[in-house]
Amino acid sequence: METKDPWKDKLTAEQYDICRMKGTEPPFTGAYYNFKEKGVYRCLCCGAQLFSSETKFDSGTGWPSFWEPILDNVKTEKDTSYGMLRVEVLCKNCNAHLGHVFEDGPNPTGLRYCINSASLKFEK
Ligand SMILES: [Zn+2]
């Protein structure tokens, strides 16, 4: 018998591809790359609080970028897919793929969390 991933019913095809299959949305297409309201970004899948608008900055990359996550709810893992060494960012609670973190961000952390809009849900 085929086991069906329960996330398939809860997410759109694009959300499923990004959050559960580690896809990446095309730059400058997501809901939040140029979004400046104050509030908190939650995990689309489980609702955990992942990022605050206080740490969001305009990176010019076309993806929402943050210099620091809400640390307790985010984890990172080494990602060697596509022949690159990158650090993947995931929701600690439900393992949703969020994006990648790079070491070319602004102060105070010097980090750039490059996150897919499709894996986030903004709340004022
Ligand atoms: Zn989650």
Short mmCIF file of C-alpha atoms and ligand atoms in Angstrom, two decimals:
data_model
loop_
_atom_site.label_atom_id
_atom_site.label_comp_id
_atom_site.label_asym_id
_atom_site.label_seq_id
_atom_site.Cartn_x
_atom_site.Cartn_y
_atom_site.Cartn_z
CA MET A 1 0.00 0.00 0.00
CA GLU A 2 1.19 3.46 -0.79
CA THR A 3 1.71 5.74 2.17
CA LYS A 4 0.64 9.27 1.48
CA ASP A 5 2.47 12.20 2.99
CA PRO A 6 -0.18 14.02 5.07
CA TRP A 7 1.45 17.36 4.23
CA LYS A 8 0.31 16.92 0.64
CA ASP A 9 -3.27 17.67 1.61
CA LYS A 10 -2.40 20.65 3.80
CA LEU A 11 -0.17 22.62 1.43
CA THR A 12 -0.39 23.94 -2.10
CA ALA A 13 1.83 22.22 -4.67
CA GLU A 14 4.38 25.05 -4.48
CA GLN A 15 4.37 25.10 -0.68
CA TYR A 16 4.80 21.33 -0.57
CA ASP A 17 7.68 21.44 -3.02
CA ILE A 18 9.51 24.09 -0.96
CA CYS A 19 8.72 23.13 2.62
CA ARG A 20 8.77 19.35 2.37
CA MET A 21 10.87 18.67 -0.76
CA LYS A 22 13.47 21.41 -0.15
CA GLY A 23 12.61 23.42 -3.23
CA THR A 24 13.36 27.11 -3.77
CA GLU A 25 10.92 29.72 -5.00
CA PRO A 26 12.10 31.93 -7.89
CA PRO A 27 13.56 35.22 -6.61
CA PHE A 28 11.37 38.34 -6.57
CA THR A 29 8.19 36.24 -6.68
CA GLY A 30 7.41 35.52 -3.04
CA ALA A 31 4.99 37.39 -0.82
CA TYR A 32 7.58 38.71 1.63
CA TYR A 33 10.84 39.68 -0.11
CA ASN A 34 9.78 43.32 -0.28
CA PHE A 35 7.43 43.27 2.70
CA LYS A 36 8.09 45.69 5.56
CA GLU A 37 5.32 45.36 8.10
CA LYS A 38 6.14 44.82 11.75
CA GLY A 39 5.34 41.45 13.20
CA VAL A 40 6.45 37.87 13.38
CA TYR A 41 7.02 35.28 10.68
CA ARG A 42 5.70 31.86 11.60
CA CYS A 43 6.32 28.45 10.09
CA LEU A 44 3.67 27.87 7.44
CA CYS A 45 3.47 24.20 8.37
CA CYS A 46 3.33 24.21 12.18
CA GLY A 47 2.97 27.87 13.25
CA ALA A 48 6.22 28.06 15.24
CA GLN A 49 7.63 31.59 15.47
CA LEU A 50 10.73 31.67 13.26
CA PHE A 51 11.74 35.26 12.50
CA SER A 52 10.90 38.75 13.72
CA SER A 53 10.48 41.72 11.39
CA GLU A 54 13.07 43.43 13.65
CA THR A 55 15.82 41.29 12.10
CA LYS A 56 14.62 41.50 8.49
CA PHE A 57 16.72 43.46 6.02
CA ASP A 58 16.70 44.20 2.33
CA SER A 59 19.38 41.97 0.83
CA GLY A 60 18.49 42.67 -2.79
CA THR A 61 18.43 38.93 -3.52
CA GLY A 62 14.68 38.64 -4.06
CA TRP A 63 14.12 36.47 -1.01
CA PRO A 64 13.14 37.57 2.48
CA SER A 65 16.38 37.90 4.44
CA PHE A 66 16.99 38.03 8.16
CA TRP A 67 20.18 38.47 10.16
CA GLU A 68 18.96 36.36 13.06
CA PRO A 69 16.23 33.76 13.60
CA ILE A 70 14.20 33.18 16.74
CA LEU A 71 16.90 30.76 17.84
CA ASP A 72 14.92 28.21 19.79
CA ASN A 73 12.72 27.38 16.81
CA VAL A 74 15.21 27.15 13.96
CA LYS A 75 17.94 24.60 13.29
CA THR A 76 20.61 24.30 10.62
CA GLU A 77 22.10 21.35 8.76
CA LYS A 78 24.91 20.94 6.27
CA ASP A 79 23.55 20.69 2.71
CA THR A 80 25.79 19.38 -0.07
CA SER A 81 23.16 19.15 -2.81
CA TYR A 82 23.89 20.59 -6.26
CA GLY A 83 27.63 20.22 -5.64
CA MET A 84 27.65 23.19 -3.25
CA LEU A 85 28.36 23.33 0.43
CA ARG A 86 25.56 25.32 2.00
CA VAL A 87 23.88 25.44 5.38
CA GLU A 88 20.23 24.59 5.26
CA VAL A 89 17.75 26.31 7.61
CA LEU A 90 14.87 24.22 8.95
CA CYS A 91 12.00 24.57 11.38
CA LYS A 92 13.11 22.78 14.54
CA ASN A 93 9.57 21.75 15.34
CA CYS A 94 8.36 20.18 12.10
CA ASN A 95 11.49 19.96 9.92
CA ALA A 96 10.09 22.23 7.23
CA HIS A 97 12.75 23.45 4.81
CA LEU A 98 12.98 27.24 5.12
CA GLY A 99 16.03 28.26 3.10
CA HIS A 100 19.79 28.65 3.62
CA VAL A 101 22.07 30.76 5.78
CA PHE A 102 25.13 32.57 4.37
CA GLU A 103 27.96 34.44 6.07
CA ASP A 104 27.61 37.70 4.16
CA GLY A 105 24.92 39.36 6.24
CA PRO A 106 24.93 42.68 8.08
CA ASN A 107 25.87 43.42 11.69
CA PRO A 108 25.46 42.36 14.42
CA THR A 109 25.58 38.68 13.36
CA GLY A 110 27.13 38.87 9.88
CA LEU A 111 24.64 36.21 8.84
CA ARG A 112 22.05 36.25 6.09
CA TYR A 113 19.15 33.86 6.51
CA CYS A 114 17.79 33.59 2.98
CA ILE A 115 14.28 32.24 3.38
CA ASN A 116 11.47 31.26 1.01
CA SER A 117 8.31 33.35 1.41
CA ALA A 118 6.34 30.19 0.73
CA SER A 119 7.52 28.57 3.95
CA LEU A 120 6.47 31.56 6.09
CA LYS A 121 3.23 32.95 7.38
CA PHE A 122 3.32 36.58 8.59
CA GLU A 123 1.43 37.71 11.63
CA LYS A 124 1.13 41.31 12.83
ZN ZN B 1 7.39 24.17 11.44
#
